Coordinates of C-alpha atoms in Angstrom, one line a residue:
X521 CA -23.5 -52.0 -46.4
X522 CA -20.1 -53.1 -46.9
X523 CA -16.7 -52.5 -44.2
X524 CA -13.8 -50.6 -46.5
X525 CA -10.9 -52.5 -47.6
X526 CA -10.4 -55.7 -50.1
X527 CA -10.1 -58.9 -48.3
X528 CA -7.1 -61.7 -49.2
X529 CA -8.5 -63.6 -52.5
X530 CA -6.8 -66.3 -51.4
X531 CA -8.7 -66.5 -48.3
X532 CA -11.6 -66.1 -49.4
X533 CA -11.0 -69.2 -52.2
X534 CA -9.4 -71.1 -49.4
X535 CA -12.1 -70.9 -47.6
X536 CA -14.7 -71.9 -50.1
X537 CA -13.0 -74.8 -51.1
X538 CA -13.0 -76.0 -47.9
X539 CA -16.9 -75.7 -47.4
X540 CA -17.7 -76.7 -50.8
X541 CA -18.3 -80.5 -51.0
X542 CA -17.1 -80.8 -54.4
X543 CA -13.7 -78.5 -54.2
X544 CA -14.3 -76.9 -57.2
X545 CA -13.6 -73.3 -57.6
X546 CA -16.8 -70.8 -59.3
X547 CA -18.9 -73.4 -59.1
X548 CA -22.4 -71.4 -58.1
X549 CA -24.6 -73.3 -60.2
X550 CA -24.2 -76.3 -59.0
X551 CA -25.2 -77.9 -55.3
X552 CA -25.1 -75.7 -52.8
X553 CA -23.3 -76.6 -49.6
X554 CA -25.2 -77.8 -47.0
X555 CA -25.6 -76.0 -43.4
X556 CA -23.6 -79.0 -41.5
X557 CA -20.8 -79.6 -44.2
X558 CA -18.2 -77.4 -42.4
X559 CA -19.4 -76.8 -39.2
X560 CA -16.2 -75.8 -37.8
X561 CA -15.9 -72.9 -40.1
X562 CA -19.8 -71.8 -39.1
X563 CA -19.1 -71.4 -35.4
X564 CA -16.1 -69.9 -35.9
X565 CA -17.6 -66.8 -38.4
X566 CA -20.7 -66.9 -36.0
X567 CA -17.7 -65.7 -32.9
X568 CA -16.4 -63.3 -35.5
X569 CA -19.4 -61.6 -36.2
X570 CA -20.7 -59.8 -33.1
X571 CA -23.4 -58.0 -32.0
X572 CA -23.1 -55.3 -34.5
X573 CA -23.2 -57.8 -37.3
X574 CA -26.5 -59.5 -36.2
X575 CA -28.6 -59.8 -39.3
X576 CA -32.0 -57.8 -39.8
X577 CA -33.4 -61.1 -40.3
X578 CA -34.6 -63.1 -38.2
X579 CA -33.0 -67.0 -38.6
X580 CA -36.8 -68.2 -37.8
X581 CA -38.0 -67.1 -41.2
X582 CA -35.3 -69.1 -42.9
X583 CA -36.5 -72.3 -40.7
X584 CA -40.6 -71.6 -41.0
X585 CA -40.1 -71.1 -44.9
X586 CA -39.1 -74.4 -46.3
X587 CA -38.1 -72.2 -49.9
X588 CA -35.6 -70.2 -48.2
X589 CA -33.2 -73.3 -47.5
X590 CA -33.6 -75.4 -50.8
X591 CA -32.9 -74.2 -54.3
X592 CA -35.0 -75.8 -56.8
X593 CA -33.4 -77.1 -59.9
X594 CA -32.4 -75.0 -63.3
X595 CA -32.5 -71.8 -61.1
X596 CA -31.4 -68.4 -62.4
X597 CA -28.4 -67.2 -60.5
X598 CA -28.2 -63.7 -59.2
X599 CA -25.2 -62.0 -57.7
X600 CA -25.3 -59.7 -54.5
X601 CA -22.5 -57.5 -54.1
X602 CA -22.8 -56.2 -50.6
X603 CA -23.6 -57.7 -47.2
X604 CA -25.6 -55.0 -45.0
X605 CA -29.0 -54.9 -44.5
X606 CA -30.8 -54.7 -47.8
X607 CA -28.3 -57.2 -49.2
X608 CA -29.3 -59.7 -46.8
X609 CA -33.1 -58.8 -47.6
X610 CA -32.4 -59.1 -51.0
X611 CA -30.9 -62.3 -50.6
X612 CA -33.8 -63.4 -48.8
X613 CA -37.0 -62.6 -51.3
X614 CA -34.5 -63.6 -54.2
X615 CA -34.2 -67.4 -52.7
X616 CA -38.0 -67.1 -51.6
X617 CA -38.8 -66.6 -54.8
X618 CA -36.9 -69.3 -56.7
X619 CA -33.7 -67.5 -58.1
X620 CA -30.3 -68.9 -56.6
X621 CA -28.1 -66.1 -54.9
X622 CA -24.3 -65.7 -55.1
X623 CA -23.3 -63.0 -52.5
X624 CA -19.9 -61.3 -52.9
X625 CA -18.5 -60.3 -49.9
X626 CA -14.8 -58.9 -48.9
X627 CA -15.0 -61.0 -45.5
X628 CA -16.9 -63.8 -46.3
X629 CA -16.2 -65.5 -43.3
X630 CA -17.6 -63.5 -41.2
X631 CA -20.9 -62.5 -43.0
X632 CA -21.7 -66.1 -44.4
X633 CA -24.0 -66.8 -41.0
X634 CA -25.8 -63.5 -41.7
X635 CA -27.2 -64.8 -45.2
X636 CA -29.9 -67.6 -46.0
X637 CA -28.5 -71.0 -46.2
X638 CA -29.5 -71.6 -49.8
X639 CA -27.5 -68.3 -51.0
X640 CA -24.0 -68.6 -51.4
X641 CA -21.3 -66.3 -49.7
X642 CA -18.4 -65.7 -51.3
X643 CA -15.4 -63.4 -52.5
X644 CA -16.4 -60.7 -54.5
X645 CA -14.5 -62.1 -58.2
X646 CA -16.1 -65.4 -57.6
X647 CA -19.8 -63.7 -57.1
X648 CA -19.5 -62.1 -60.4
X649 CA -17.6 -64.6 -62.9
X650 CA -20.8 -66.7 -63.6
X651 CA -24.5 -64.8 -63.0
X652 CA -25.8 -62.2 -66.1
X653 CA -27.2 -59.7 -63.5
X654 CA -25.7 -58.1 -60.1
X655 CA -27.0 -56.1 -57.6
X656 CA -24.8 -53.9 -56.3
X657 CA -25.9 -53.2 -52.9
X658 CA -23.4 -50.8 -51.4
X659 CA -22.9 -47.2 -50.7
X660 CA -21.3 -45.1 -54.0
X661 CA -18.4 -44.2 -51.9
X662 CA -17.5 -48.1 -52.4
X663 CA -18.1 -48.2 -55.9
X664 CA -14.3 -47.5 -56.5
X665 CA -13.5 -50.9 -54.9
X666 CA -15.2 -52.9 -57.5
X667 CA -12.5 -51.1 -60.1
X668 CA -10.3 -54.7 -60.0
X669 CA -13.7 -56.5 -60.9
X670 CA -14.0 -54.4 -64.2
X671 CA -12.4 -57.1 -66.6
X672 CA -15.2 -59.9 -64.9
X673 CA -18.6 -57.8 -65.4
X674 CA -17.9 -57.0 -69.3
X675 CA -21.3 -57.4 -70.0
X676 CA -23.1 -58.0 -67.2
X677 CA -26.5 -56.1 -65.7
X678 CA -25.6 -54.2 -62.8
X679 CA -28.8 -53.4 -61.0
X680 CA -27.8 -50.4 -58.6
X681 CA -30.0 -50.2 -55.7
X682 CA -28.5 -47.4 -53.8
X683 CA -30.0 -44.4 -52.1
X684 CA -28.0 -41.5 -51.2
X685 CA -28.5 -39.0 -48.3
X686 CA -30.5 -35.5 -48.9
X687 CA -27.7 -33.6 -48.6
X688 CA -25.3 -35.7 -50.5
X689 CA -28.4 -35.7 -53.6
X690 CA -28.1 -31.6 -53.3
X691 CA -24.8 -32.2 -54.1
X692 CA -24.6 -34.0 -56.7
X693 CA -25.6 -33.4 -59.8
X694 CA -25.1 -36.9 -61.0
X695 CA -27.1 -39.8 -59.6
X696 CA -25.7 -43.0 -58.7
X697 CA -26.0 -45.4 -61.2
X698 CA -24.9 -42.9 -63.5
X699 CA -21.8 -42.4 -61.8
X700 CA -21.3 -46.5 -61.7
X701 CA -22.3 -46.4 -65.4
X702 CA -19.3 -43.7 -65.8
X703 CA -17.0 -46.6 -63.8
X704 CA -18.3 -50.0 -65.9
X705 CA -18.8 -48.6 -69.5
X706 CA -18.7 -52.0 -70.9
X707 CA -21.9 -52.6 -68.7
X708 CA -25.6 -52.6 -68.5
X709 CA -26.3 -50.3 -65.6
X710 CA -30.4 -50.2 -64.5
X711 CA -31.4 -48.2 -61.7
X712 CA -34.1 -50.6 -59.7
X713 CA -35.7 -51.3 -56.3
X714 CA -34.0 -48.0 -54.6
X715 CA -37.3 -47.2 -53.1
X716 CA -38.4 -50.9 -52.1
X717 CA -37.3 -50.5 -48.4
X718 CA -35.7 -54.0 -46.9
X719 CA -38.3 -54.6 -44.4
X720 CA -40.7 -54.8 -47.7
X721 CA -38.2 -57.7 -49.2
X722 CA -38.8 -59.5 -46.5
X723 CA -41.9 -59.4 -45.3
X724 CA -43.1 -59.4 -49.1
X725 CA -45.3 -56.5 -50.9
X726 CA -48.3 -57.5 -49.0
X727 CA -47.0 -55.1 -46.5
X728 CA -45.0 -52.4 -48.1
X729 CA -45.0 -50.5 -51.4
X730 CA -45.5 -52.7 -54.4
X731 CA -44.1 -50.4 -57.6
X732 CA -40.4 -51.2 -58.2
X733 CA -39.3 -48.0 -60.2
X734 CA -36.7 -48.9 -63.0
X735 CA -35.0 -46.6 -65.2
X736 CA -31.5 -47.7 -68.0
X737 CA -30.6 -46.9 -71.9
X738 CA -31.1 -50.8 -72.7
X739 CA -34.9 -52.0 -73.1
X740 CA -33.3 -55.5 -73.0
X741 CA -32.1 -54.7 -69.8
X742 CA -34.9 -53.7 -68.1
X743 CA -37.4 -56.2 -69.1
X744 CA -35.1 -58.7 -67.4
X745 CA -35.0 -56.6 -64.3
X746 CA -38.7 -56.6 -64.8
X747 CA -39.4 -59.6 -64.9
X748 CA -37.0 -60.4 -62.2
X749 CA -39.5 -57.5 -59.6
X750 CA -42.7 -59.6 -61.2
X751 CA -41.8 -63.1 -60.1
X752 CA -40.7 -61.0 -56.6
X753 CA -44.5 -60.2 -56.1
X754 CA -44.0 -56.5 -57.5
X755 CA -45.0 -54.5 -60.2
X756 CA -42.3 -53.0 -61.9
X757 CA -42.7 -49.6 -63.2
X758 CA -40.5 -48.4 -66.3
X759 CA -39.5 -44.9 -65.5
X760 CA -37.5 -44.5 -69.1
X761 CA -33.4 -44.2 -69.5
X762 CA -30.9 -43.4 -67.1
X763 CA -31.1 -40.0 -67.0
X764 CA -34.1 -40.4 -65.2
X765 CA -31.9 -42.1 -62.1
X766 CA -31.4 -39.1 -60.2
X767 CA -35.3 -38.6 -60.2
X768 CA -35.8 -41.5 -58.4
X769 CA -33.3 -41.5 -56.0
X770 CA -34.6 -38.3 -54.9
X771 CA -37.9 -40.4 -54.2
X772 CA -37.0 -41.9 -50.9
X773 CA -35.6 -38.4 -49.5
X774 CA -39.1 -36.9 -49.3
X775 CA -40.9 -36.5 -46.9
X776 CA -44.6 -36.4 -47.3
X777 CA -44.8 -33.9 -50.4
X778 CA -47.8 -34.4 -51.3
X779 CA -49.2 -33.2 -47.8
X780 CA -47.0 -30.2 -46.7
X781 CA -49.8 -27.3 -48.2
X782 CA -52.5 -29.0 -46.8
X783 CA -50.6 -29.2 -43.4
X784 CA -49.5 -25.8 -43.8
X785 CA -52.5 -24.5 -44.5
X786 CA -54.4 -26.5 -41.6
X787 CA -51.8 -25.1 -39.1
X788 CA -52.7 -21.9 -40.3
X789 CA -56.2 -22.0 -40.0
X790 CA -55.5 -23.3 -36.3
X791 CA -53.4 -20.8 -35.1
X792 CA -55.5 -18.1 -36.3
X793 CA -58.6 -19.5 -34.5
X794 CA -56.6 -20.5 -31.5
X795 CA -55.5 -17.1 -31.7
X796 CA -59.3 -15.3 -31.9
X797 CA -61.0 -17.7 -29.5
X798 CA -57.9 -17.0 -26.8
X799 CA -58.7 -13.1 -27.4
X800 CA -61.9 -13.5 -27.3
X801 CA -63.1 -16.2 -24.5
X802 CA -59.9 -15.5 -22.3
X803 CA -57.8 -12.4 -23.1
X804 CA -61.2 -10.3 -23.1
X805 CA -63.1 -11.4 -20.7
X806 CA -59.5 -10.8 -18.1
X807 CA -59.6 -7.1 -19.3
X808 CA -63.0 -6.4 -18.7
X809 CA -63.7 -8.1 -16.2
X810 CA -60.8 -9.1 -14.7
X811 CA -62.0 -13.4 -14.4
X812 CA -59.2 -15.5 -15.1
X813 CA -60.2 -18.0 -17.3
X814 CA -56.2 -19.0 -18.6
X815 CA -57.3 -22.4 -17.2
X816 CA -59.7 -22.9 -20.8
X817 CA -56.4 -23.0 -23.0
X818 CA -55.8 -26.7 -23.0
X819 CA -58.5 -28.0 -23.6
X820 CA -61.3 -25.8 -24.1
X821 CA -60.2 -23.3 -26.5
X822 CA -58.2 -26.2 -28.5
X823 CA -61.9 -27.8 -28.8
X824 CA -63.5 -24.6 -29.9
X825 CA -60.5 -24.5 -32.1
X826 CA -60.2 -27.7 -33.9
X827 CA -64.3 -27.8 -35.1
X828 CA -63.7 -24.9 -36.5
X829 CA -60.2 -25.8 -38.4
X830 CA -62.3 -29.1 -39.6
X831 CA -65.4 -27.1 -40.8
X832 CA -62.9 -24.8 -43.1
X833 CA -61.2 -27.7 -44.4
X834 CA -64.1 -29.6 -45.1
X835 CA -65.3 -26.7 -47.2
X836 CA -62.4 -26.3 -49.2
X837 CA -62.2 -29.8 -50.2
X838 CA -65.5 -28.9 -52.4
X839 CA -64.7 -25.1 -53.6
X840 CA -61.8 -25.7 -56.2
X841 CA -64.5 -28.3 -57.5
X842 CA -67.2 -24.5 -58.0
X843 CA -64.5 -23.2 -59.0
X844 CA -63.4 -25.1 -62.0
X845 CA -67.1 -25.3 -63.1
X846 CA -67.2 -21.3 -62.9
X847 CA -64.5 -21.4 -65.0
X848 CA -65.6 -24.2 -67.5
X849 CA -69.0 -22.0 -67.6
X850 CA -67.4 -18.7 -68.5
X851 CA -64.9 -20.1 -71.3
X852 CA -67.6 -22.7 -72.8
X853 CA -65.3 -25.1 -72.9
X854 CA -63.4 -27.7 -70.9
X855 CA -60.3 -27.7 -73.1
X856 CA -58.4 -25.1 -71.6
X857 CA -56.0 -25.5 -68.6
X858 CA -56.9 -24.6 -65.0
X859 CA -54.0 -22.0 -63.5
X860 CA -51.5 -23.9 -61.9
X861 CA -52.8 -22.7 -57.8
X862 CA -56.5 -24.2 -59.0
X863 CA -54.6 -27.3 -60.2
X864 CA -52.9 -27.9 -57.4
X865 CA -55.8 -27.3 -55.0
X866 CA -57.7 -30.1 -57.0
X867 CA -54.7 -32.4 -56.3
X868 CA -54.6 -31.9 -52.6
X869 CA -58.2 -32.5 -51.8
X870 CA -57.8 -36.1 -50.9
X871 CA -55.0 -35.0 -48.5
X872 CA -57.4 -31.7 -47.1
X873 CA -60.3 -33.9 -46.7
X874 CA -58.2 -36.5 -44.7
X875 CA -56.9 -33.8 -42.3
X876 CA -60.0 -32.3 -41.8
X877 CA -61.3 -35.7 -40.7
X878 CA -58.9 -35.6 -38.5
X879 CA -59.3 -33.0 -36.9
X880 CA -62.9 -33.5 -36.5
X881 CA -62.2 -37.0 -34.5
X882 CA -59.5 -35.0 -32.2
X883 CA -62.9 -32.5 -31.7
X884 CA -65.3 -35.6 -30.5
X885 CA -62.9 -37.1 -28.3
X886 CA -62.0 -34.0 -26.5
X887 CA -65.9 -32.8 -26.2
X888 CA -66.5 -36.7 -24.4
X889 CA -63.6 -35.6 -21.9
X890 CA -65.0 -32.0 -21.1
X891 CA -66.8 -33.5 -17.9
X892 CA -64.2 -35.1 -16.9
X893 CA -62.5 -31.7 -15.7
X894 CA -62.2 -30.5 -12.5
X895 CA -63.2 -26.9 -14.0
X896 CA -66.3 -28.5 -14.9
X897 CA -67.5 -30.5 -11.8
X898 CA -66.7 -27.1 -9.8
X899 CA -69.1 -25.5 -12.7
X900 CA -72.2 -27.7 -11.6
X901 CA -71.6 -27.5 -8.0
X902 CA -71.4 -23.6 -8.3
X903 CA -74.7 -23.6 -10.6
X904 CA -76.3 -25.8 -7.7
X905 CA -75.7 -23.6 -5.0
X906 CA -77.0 -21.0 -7.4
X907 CA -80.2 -22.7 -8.0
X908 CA -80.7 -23.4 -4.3
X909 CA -79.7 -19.7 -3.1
X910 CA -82.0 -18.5 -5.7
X911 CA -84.8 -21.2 -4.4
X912 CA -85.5 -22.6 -7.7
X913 CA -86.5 -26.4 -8.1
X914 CA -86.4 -26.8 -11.6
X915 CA -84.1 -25.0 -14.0
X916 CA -85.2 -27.1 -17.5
X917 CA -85.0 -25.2 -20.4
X918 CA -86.8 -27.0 -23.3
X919 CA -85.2 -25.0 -26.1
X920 CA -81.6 -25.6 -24.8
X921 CA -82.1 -29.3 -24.3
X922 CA -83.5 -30.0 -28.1
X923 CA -81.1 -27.6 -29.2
X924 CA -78.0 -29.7 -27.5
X925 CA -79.8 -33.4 -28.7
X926 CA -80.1 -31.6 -31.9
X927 CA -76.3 -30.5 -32.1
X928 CA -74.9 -34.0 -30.9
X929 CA -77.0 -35.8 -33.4
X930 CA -76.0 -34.0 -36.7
X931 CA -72.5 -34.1 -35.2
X932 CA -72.6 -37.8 -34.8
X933 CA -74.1 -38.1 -38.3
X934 CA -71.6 -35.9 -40.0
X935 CA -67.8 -37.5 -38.2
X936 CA -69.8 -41.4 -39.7
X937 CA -69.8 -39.8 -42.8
X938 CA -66.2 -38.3 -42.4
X939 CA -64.8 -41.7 -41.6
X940 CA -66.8 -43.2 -44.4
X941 CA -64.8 -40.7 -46.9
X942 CA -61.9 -41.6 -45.1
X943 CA -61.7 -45.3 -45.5
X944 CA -62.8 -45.1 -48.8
X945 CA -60.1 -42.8 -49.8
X946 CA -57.2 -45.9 -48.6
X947 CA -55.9 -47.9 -52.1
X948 CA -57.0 -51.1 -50.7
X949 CA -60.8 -49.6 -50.1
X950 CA -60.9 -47.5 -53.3
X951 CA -59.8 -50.3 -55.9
X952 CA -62.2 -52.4 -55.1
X953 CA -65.1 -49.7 -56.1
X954 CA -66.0 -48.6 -59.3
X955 CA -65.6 -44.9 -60.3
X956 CA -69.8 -44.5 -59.6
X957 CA -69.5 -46.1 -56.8
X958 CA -66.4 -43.7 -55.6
X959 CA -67.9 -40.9 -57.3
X960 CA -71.1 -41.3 -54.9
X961 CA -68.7 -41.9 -52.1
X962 CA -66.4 -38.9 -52.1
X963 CA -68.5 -36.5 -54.3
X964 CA -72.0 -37.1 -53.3
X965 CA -71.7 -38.3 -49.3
X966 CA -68.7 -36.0 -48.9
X967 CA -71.2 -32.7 -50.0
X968 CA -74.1 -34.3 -47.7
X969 CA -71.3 -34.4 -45.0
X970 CA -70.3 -30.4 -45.6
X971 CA -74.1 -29.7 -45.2
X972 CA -74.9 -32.0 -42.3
X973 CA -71.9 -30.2 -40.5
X974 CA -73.3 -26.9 -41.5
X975 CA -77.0 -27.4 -40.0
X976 CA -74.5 -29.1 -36.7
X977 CA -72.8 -25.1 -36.6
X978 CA -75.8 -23.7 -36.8
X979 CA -77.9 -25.3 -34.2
X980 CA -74.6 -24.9 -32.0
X981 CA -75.0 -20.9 -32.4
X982 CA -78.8 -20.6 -32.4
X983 CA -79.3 -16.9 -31.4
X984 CA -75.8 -16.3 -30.0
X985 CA -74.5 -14.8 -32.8
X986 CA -77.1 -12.0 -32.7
X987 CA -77.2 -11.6 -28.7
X988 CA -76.2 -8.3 -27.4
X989 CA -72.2 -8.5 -26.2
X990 CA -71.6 -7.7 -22.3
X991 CA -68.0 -6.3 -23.3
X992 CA -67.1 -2.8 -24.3
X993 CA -65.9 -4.5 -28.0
X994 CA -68.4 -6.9 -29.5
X995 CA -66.5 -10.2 -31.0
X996 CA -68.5 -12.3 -33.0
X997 CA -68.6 -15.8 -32.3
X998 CA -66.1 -18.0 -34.2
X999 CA -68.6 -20.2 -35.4
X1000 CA -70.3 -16.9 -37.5
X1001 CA -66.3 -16.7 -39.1
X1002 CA -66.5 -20.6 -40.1
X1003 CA -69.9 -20.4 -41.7
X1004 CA -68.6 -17.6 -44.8
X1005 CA -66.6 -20.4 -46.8
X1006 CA -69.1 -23.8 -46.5
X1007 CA -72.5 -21.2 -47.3
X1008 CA -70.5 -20.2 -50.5
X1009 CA -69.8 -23.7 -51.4
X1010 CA -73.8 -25.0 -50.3
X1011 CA -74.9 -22.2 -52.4
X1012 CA -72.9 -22.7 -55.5
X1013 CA -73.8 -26.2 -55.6
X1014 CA -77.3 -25.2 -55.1
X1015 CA -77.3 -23.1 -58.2
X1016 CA -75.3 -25.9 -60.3
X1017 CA -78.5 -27.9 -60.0
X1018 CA -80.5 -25.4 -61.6
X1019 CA -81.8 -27.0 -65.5
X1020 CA -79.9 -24.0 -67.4
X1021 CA -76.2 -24.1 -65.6
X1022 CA -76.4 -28.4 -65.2
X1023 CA -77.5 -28.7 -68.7
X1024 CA -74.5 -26.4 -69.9
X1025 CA -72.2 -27.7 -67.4
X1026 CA -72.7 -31.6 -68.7
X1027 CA -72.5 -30.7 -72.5
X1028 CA -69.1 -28.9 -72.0
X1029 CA -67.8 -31.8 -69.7
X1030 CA -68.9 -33.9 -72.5
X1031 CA -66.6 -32.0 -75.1
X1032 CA -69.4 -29.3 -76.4
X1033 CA -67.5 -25.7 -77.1
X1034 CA -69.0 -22.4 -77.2
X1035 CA -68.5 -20.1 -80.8
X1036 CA -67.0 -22.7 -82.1
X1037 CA -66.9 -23.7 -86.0
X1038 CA -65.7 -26.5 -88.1
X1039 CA -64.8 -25.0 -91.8
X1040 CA -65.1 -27.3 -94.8
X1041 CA -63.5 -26.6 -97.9
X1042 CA -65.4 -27.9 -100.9
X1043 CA -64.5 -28.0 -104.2
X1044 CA -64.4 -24.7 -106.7
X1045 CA -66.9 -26.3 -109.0
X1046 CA -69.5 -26.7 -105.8
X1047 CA -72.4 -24.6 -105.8
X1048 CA -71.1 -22.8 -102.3
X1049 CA -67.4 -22.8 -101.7
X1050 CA -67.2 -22.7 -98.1
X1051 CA -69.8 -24.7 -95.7
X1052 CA -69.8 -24.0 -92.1
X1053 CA -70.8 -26.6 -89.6
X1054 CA -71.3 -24.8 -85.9
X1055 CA -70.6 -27.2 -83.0

């Protein structure tokens, strides 16, 4: 964010005083120099700055946003110490949102064109002698630079916004704004906005993540660093003292953590049907018989594959859900902790049910593209020549044309519901439903979906599954292997509504406890010592 190396104070001062209208030196509270005051020195930083220094932002927002050029009066000041990227978004949302902005920079000629015209870009000492709260916006290996600045932030907020890289946070056992803590003791150091990314500043948290994560050792501190993210458009999010820094840079170095089992787990699932429907439809048939049918493994054996991987995934969105009532059943009570794997496969059914959605789609579009092979249009002219060598004029079967209208319908019916579940699982969907109506959504639709897609299998398979093999090794189909798991699930469910398990189930969800007693201890001259109340 920032080049190495201290510039000339005198410079920088010299130069200031010669934009500033009034002359003054440190003066950032008061009216901010205007974009045609010293237009000799603009052009000249705008030749000094390059290509590689051409801002993130684009100079139309500061001219179609009338707030990001004028300051409005009695403005908190914030300081900005740093000119890459995120200091120039930072600058931006700051001024859009009525603060005034002090930017310290080392070269401050050559980064003043790269900044709004309302904020005000200057050497580093003069950035910090006058605003309560700084952002430091530069990389920790140029925290050591701000050493000769130590005797001007006594007292002062230093909002560290830094991320560091994976292997840098392995590293390290300390997180940054501890280690700038460790290099300012007489400040106020709050970690803060590390996992707002700049193209979120800018375009605003319409369009981006909304939760500013803030963690320090002063309360004080953070609820003006709060309140600072509110009047952003964000909702700040008090993650507790410092120590808690290093958990939150660590935030921004994930990558998707909350999906990797259920990816795992679906790219499991696919290779081992890829795997059986290869051995089966291709690998078998070569042995036997000695067709070559290698020509099926793009397309058609990836969409034998991927209903299949859907089906399975579908199905285990719903069995941690039997399996916690089984539980809850045999213990008679709900109080007692679900082992950690069961946990964690309750978390992840959002993320399952969203892949196998996906997969499901990826299943429809390739069955619309199967005619459009050139394997299949040799197919039908092969079958034609068939029929006419075998002088038959009409081939229909009535059982395998209502089974096929039969199959495409509940197929239809069941990828609506899928994307149903799917929309209503987004944040923007979901908080606008109450938890009936998301309850019916994901709970009641999504078990109607598992059981529209089992009747779908079924009338798929018909009587294949029991029709005499040609081959020496019988293989069952793979549809028979996908139909174990959702029957389970169909028929759990199916027992839960019985009047003896639902009746149990609600009164232990409703805090009932089986064998247990409530002891009262009455007074020694009381007819009966001890009273027991059963629950």
């Amino acid at each position: 964010m920032t080049s190495m190396g201290l510039p000339d104070p005198a410079n920088g001062t010299q130069w200031r005083q010669k934009c500033s209208p009034t002359g003054k030196k440190g003066d950032i509270q008061g009216e901010v120099p205007k974009a045609d005051s010293c237009p000799s020195q603009q052009k000249s930083a705008e030749r000094m700055s390059g290509d590689m220094d051409k801002p993130l932002i684009s100079h139309q927002l500061f001219d179609s946003n009338p707030n990001l050029t004028e300051i409005p009066s009695q403005a908190q000041t914030m300081g900005i110490l740093g000119s890459g990227d995120f200091a120039r978004s930072l600058a931006t949302r700051l001024v859009s949102s009525g603060f005034g902005v002090v930017v310290g920079s080392r070269n401050p000629k050559r980064t003043a064109g790269l900044f709004p015209a309302a904020a005000q870009v200057t050497i580093q000492a003069e950035a910090v002698s006058t605003p309560e709260i700084i952002f430091v916006a530069m990389y920790r290996e140029h925290y050591s630079t701000l050493c000769s600045l130590s005797d001007l932030l006594v007292g002062k907020i230093l909002v560290d916004v830094s991320n560091s890289t994976e292997q840098e946070h392995l590293q390290r056992r300390e997180s940054n704004a501890e280690h700038l803590a460790s290099l300012f003791p007489t400040c106020t150091v709050v970690k803060a906005f590390n996992v707002i990314s700049a193209w979120t500043l800018q375009a605003g948290p319409r369009d981006g993540n909304k939760q500013v994560l803030i963690s320090g050792d002063q309360q004080e501190a953070k609820h003006k660093v709060s309140e600072i993210a509110r009047a952003m458009g964000f909702n700040p999010v008090d993650m507790g003292s410092l120590a808690s820094a290093r958990e939150i840079e660590a935030i921004p170095l994930r990558l998707l953590p909350e999906w990797k089992i259920p990816i795992i787990l679906a790219l499991g699932l696919f290779i081992c049907f890829y795997t059986y429907n290869f051995i089966r439809d291709v690998l078998h048939p070569y042995i036997q018989e000695h067709k070559n049918r290698f020509y099926k493994l793009p397309v058609s054996v990836v969409n034998t594959t991927l209903p299949c991987v859907a089906y399975v995934m579908l199905s285990l969105v719903y069995l941690p859900g039997v399996l916690a009532a089984i539980l809850q059943l045999h213990r008679g009570t709900k109080y007692h902790q679900f082992p950690d794997w069961l946990d964690h496969w309750l978390q992840h059914r959002k993320q399952i049910g969203l892949i196998s959605f996906f997969c499901a789609s990826l299943h429809a579009v390739y069955s619309f593209c199967l005619p459009l092979r050139r394997s299949h249009r040799y197919q039908i002219i092969n079958d034609a020549v068939k029929q006419v060598l075998a002088n038959k004029s009409n081939i229909w079967n009535e059982e395998e044309v209502w089974r096929l209208e039969i199959y495409v319908s509940l197929g239809i019916l069941a990828l609506g519901i899928l994307s149903l579940l799917a929309i209503t699982s987004l944040p923007s969907i979901s908080n606008s439903l109450n938890w009936r109506e998301f309850s019916f959504v994901q709970s009641t639709l999504g078990f109607l979906a598992l059981v529209i897609t089992t009747f779908h299998t079924l009338t798929y398979g018909w009587t294949r599954a029991f029709e005499e093999s040609r081959y020496k090794f019988y293989l069952p189909p793979t549809f028979t292997l996908t139909l174990l798991v959702p029957c389970v699930v169909i028929l759990a469910k199916g027992l839960f509504l019985l009047p003896c398990l639902r009746c149990r189930l609600a009164r232990i969800r409703r805090g009932w406890e089986k064998e247990t007693t409530v002891k009262f201890v009455l007074p020694t001259d009381y007819p009966h010592t001890e009273k027991t109340s059963h629950v």
